Tab-separated table of C-alpha atoms in Angstrom:
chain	number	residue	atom	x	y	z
A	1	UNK	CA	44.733	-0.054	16.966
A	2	UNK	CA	45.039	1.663	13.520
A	3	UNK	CA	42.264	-0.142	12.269
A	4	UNK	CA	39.982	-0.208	15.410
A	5	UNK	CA	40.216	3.938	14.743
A	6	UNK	CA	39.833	3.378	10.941
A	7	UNK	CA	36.588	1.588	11.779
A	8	UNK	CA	35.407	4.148	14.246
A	9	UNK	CA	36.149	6.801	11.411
A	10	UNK	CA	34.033	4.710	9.051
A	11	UNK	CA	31.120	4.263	11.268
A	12	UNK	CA	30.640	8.194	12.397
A	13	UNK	CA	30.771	8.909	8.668
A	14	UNK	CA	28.021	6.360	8.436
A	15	UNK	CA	25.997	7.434	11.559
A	16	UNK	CA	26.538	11.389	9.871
A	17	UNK	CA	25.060	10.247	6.445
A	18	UNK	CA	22.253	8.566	8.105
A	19	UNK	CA	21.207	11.711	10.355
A	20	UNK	CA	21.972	13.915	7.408
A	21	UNK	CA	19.242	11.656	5.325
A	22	UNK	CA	16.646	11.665	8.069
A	23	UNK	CA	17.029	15.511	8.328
A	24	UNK	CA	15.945	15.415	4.756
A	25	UNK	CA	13.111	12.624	4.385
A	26	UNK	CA	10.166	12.902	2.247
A	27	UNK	CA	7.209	10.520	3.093
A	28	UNK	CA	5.788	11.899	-0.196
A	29	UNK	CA	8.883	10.704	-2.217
A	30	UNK	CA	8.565	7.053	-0.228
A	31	UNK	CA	4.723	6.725	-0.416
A	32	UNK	CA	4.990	2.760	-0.708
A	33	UNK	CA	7.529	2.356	1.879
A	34	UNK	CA	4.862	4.730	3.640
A	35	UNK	CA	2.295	2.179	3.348
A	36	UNK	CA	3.898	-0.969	3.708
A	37	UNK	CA	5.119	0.454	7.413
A	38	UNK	CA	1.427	1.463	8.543
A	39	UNK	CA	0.304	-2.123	6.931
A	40	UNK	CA	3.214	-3.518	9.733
A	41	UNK	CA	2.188	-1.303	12.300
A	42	UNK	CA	-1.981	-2.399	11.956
A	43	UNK	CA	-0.669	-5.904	12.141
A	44	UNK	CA	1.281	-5.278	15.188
A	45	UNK	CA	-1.747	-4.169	17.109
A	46	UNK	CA	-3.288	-7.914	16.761
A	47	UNK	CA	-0.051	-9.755	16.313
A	48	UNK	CA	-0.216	-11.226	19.335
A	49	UNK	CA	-3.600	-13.014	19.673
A	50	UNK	CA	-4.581	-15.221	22.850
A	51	UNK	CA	-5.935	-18.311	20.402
A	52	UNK	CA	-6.841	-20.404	23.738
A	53	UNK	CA	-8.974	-17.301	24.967
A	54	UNK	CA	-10.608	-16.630	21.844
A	55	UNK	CA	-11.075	-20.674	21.186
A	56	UNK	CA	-14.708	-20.100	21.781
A	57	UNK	CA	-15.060	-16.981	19.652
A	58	UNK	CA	-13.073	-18.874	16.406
A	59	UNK	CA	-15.608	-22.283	16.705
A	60	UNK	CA	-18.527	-19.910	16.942
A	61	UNK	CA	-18.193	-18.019	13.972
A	62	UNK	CA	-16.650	-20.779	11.931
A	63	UNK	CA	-20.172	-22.669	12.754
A	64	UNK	CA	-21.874	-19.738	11.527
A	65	UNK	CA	-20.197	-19.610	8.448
A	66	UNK	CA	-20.982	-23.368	7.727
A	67	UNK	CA	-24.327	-23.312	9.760
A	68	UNK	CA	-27.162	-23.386	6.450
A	69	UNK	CA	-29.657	-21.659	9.001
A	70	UNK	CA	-27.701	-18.587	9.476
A	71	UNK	CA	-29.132	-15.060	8.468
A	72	UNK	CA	-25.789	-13.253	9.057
A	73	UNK	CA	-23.671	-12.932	5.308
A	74	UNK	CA	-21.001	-15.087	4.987
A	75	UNK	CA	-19.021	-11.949	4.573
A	76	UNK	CA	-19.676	-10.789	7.575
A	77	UNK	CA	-18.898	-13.903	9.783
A	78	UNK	CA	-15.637	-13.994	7.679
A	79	UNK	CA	-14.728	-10.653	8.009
A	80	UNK	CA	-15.263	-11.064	11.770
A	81	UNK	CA	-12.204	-13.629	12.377
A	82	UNK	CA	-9.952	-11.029	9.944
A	83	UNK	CA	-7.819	-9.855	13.401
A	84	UNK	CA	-7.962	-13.167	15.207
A	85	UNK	CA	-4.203	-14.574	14.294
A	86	UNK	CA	-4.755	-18.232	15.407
A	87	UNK	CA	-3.967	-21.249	12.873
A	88	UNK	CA	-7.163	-22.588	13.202
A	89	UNK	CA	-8.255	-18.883	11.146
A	90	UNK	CA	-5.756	-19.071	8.425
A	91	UNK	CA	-7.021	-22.831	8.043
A	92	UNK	CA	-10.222	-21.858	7.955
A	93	UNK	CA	-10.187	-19.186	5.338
A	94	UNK	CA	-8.003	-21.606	2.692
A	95	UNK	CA	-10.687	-23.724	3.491
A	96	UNK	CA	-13.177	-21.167	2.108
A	97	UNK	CA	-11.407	-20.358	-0.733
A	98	UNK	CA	-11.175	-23.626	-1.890
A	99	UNK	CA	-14.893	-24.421	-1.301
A	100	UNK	CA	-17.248	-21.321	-1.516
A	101	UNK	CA	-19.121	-20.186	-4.634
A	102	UNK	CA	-18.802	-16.391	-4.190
A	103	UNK	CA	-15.802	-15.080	-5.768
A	104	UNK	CA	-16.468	-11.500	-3.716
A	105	UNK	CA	-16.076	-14.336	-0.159
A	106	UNK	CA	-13.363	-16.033	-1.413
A	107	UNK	CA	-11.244	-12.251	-2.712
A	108	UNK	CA	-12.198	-11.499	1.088
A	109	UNK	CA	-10.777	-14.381	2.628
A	110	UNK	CA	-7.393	-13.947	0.646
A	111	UNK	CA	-7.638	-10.842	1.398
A	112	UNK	CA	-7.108	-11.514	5.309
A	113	UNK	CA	-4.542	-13.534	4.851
A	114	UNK	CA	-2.974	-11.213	3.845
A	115	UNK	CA	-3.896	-9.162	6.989
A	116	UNK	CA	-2.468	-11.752	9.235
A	117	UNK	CA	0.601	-12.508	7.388
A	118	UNK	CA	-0.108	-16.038	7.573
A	119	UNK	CA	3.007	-17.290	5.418
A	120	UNK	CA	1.474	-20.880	5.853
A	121	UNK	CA	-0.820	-20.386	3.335
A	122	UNK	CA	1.604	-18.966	0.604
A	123	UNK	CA	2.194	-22.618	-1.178
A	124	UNK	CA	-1.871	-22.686	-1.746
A	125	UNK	CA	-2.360	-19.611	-2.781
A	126	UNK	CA	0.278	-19.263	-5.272
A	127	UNK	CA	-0.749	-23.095	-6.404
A	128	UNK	CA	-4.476	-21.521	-6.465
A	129	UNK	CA	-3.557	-18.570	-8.324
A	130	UNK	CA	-2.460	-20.601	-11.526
A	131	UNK	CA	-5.762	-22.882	-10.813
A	132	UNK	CA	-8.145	-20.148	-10.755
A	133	UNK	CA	-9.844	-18.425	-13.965
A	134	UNK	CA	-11.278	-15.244	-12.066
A	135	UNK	CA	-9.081	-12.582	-12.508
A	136	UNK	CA	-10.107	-10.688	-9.133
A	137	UNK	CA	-8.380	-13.342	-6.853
A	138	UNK	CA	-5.237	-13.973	-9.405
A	139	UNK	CA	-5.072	-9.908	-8.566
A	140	UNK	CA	-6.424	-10.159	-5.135
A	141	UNK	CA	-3.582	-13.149	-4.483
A	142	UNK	CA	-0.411	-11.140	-5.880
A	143	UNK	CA	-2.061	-8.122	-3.369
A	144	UNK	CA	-2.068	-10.314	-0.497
A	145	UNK	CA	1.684	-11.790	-1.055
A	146	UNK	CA	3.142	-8.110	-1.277
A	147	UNK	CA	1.002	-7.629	2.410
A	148	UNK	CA	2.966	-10.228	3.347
A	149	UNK	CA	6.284	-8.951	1.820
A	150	UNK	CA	6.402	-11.989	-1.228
A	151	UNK	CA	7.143	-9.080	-3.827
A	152	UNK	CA	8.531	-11.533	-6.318
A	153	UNK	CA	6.144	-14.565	-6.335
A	154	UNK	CA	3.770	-11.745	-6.567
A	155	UNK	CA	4.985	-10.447	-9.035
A	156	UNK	CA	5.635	-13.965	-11.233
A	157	UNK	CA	1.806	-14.116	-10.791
A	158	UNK	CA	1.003	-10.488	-12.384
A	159	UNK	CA	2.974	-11.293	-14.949
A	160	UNK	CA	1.439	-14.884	-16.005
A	161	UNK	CA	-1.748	-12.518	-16.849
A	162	UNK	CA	-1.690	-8.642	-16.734
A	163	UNK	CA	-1.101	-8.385	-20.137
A	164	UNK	CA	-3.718	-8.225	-23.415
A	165	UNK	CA	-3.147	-9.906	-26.407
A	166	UNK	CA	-0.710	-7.023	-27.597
A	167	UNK	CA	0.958	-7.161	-24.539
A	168	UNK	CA	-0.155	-3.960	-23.228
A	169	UNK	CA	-0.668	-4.305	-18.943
A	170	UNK	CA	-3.770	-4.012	-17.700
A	171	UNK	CA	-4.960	-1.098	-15.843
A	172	UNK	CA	-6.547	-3.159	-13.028
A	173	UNK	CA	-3.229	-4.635	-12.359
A	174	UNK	CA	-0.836	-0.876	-11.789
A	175	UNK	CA	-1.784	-0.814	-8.253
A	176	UNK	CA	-0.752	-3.972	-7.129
A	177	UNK	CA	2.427	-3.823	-9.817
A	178	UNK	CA	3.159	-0.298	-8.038
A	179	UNK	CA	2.626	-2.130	-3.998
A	180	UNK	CA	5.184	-4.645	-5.414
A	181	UNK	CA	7.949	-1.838	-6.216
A	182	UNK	CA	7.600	-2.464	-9.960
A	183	UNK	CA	9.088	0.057	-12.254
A	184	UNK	CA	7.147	-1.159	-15.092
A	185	UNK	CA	3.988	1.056	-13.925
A	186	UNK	CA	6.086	4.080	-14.835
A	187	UNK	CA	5.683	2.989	-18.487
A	188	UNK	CA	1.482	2.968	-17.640
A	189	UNK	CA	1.640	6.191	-16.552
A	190	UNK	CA	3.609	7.707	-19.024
A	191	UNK	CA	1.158	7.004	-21.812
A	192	UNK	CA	-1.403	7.886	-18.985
A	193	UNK	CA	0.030	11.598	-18.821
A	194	UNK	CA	-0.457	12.073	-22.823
A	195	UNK	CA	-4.268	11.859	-22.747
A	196	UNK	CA	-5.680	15.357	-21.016
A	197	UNK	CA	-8.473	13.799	-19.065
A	198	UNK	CA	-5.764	11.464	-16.783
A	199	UNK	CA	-2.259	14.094	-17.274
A	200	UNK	CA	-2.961	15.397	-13.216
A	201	UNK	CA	-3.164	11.620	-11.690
A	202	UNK	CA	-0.042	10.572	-14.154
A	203	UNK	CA	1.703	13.226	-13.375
A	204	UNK	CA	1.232	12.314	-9.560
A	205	UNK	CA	2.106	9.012	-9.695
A	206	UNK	CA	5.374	9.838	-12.148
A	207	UNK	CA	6.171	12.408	-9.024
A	208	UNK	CA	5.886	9.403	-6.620
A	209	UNK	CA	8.331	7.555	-8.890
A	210	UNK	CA	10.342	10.421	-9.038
A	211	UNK	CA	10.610	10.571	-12.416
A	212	UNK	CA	9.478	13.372	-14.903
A	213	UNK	CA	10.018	16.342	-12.580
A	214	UNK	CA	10.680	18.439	-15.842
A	215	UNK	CA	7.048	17.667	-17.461
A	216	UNK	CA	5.074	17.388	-14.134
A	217	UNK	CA	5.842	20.713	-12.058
A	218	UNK	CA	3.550	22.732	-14.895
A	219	UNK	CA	0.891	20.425	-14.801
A	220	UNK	CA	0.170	20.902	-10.821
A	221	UNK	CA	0.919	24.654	-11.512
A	222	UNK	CA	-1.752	24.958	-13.896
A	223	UNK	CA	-3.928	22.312	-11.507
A	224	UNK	CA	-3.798	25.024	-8.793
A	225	UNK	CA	-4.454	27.815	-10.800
A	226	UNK	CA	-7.541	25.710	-12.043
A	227	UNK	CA	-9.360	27.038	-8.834
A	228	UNK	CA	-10.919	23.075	-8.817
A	229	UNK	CA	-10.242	21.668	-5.288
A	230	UNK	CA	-9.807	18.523	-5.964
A	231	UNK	CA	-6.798	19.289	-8.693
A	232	UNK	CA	-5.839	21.552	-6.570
A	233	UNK	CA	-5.289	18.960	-3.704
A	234	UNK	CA	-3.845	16.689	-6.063
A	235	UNK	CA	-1.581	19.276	-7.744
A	236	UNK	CA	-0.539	19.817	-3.753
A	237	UNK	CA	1.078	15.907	-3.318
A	238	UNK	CA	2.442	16.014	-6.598
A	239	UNK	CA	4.849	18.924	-5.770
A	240	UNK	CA	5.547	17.180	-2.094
A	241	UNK	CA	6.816	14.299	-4.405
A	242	UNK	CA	8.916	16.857	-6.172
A	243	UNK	CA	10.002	17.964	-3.071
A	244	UNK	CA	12.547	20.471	-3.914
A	245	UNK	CA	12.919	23.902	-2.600
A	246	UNK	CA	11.016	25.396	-5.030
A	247	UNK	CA	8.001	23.017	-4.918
A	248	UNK	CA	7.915	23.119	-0.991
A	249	UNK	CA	7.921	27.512	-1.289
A	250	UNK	CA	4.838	26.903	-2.988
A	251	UNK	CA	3.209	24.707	-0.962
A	252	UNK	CA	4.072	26.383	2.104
A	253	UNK	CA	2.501	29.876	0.242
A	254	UNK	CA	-0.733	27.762	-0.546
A	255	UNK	CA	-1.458	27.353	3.548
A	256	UNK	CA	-2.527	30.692	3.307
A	257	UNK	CA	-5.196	30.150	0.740
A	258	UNK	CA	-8.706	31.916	0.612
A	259	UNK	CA	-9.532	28.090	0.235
A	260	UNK	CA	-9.128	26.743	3.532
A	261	UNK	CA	-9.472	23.115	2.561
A	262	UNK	CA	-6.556	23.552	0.386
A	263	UNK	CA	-5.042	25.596	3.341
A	264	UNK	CA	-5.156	22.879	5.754
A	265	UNK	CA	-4.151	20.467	3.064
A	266	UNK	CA	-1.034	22.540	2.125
A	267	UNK	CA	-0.218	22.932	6.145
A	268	UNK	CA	-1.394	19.253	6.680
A	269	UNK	CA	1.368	18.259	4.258
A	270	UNK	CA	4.336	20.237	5.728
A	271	UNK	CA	3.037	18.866	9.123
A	272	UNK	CA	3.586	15.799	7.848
A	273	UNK	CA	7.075	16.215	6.391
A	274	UNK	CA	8.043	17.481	9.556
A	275	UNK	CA	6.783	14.879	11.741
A	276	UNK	CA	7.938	11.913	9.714
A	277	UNK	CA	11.772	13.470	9.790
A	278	UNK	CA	11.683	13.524	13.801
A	279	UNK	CA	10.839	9.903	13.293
A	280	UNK	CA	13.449	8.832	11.242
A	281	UNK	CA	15.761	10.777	13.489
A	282	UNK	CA	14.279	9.756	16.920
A	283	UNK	CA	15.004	6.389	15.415
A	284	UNK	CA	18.227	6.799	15.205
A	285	UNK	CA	18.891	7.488	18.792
């Protein structure tokens, strides 16, 4: 009995912590968690395809793509199976990546593999990524394994050739780096905030990563004294990052704004803070 009550004890202080948390959640200090659940929720709107119903619809535009009297782009037939989740799709687009001469076709087809999560197809394109010379699908590969939540093969595969010959990382490889939860963007985007024509974005994404509060917060104070919307808006998600009191006072003084694009952006972004909390605590219900 003592320790059924000991138990209880511990899982009310758990249950207490958890609402406490979701009383207190920032989208804009989770903004990859934030993407990674709207990815889950686009793919549960097709998850469940009818493949015998849309048998037809799969041979017809499979014979178009392979058809050498068709006028429609190749891009465009493929692109038109990208929400049909049916085997005979996910064997289709391997087999265009393995055959077709346009590197822009074949990043498209990885690309919706990605889309529908189609794990089968993880041995070739890992095998493929080491194969291939063209750095858009050895980036476009590691993109599509995060989609389908492989964060560490992905991430073997950045690392096998995101670096120059001084082993500095590529720029063209932070965002995927960043959708796999690696910290070795921050890095990036700390030389990043040293040059004055890229300190605003930096200093956004260091916000994101929650790092650098200290340096930052002047940076989007100056950006919305700048008058410029567009560092203004910026400057705006940078302190939601920061998302203490101090940084949300601001905000919440900026929806009143002669501006009124930076108005609704300011009241957009409390909105959202707001909304995303009774979420997380409707969740827990």
């Amino acid at each position: 009995m003592k320790n059924l009550i000991l138990g209880c004890i511990a899982l009310l202080s758990v249950l207490c912590v958890t609402a406490q948390k979701c009383k207190k959640y920032n989208p804009y200090q989770h903004t990859r968690e934030e993407y990674i659940q709207t990815g889950k929720e686009m793919f549960e709107s097709y998850r469940y395809t009818d493949c015998e119903k849309n048998k037809e619809w799969i041979e017809t535009h499979t014979n178009l793509y392979y058809s050498d009297t068709s006028t429609i782009p190749k891009h465009h037939v493929i692109w038109y199976l990208g929400k049909v989740n049916c085997p005979e799709v996910i064997d289709f687009y391997m087999d265009v990546i393995s055959k077709d001469t346009s590197e822009r076709v074949r990043c498209d087809a990885i690309q919706y593999l990605g889309w529908l999560r189609a794990e089968k197809s993880i041995p070739f394109l890992t095998t493929y990524a080491y194969q291939t010379k063209s750095f858009k699908e050895k980036n476009q590969i590691a993109s599509t394994l995060c989609v389908i939540g492989k964060y560490d093969l992905a991430l073997d595969i950045l690392d096998s050739f995101c670096y120059d010959e001084n082993g500095i990382l590529k720029e063209n490889c932070i965002a995927v780096y960043s959708f796999a939860g690696s910290k070795k963007v921050i890095k990036f985007y700390k030389n990043e905030f040293k040059k004055p024509e890229s300190r605003l974005p930096a200093a956004g994404n260091l916000a994101e990563w929650g790092v650098c509060h200290g340096k930052t917060y002047p940076v989007f104070i100056e950006a919305l004294k700048s008058g410029d919307t567009n560092k203004m808006q910026t400057a705006l998600y940078g302190l939601a990052a920061i998302g203490d009191k101090k940084s949300m006072h601001i905000i919440k003084e900026y929806t009143t704004n002669e501006n009124q694009f930076i108005a609704k952006k300011a009241q957009n972004i409390l909105n959202n803070i707001e909304r995303k909390r009774k979420e997380k605590c409707n969740d827990l219900k």
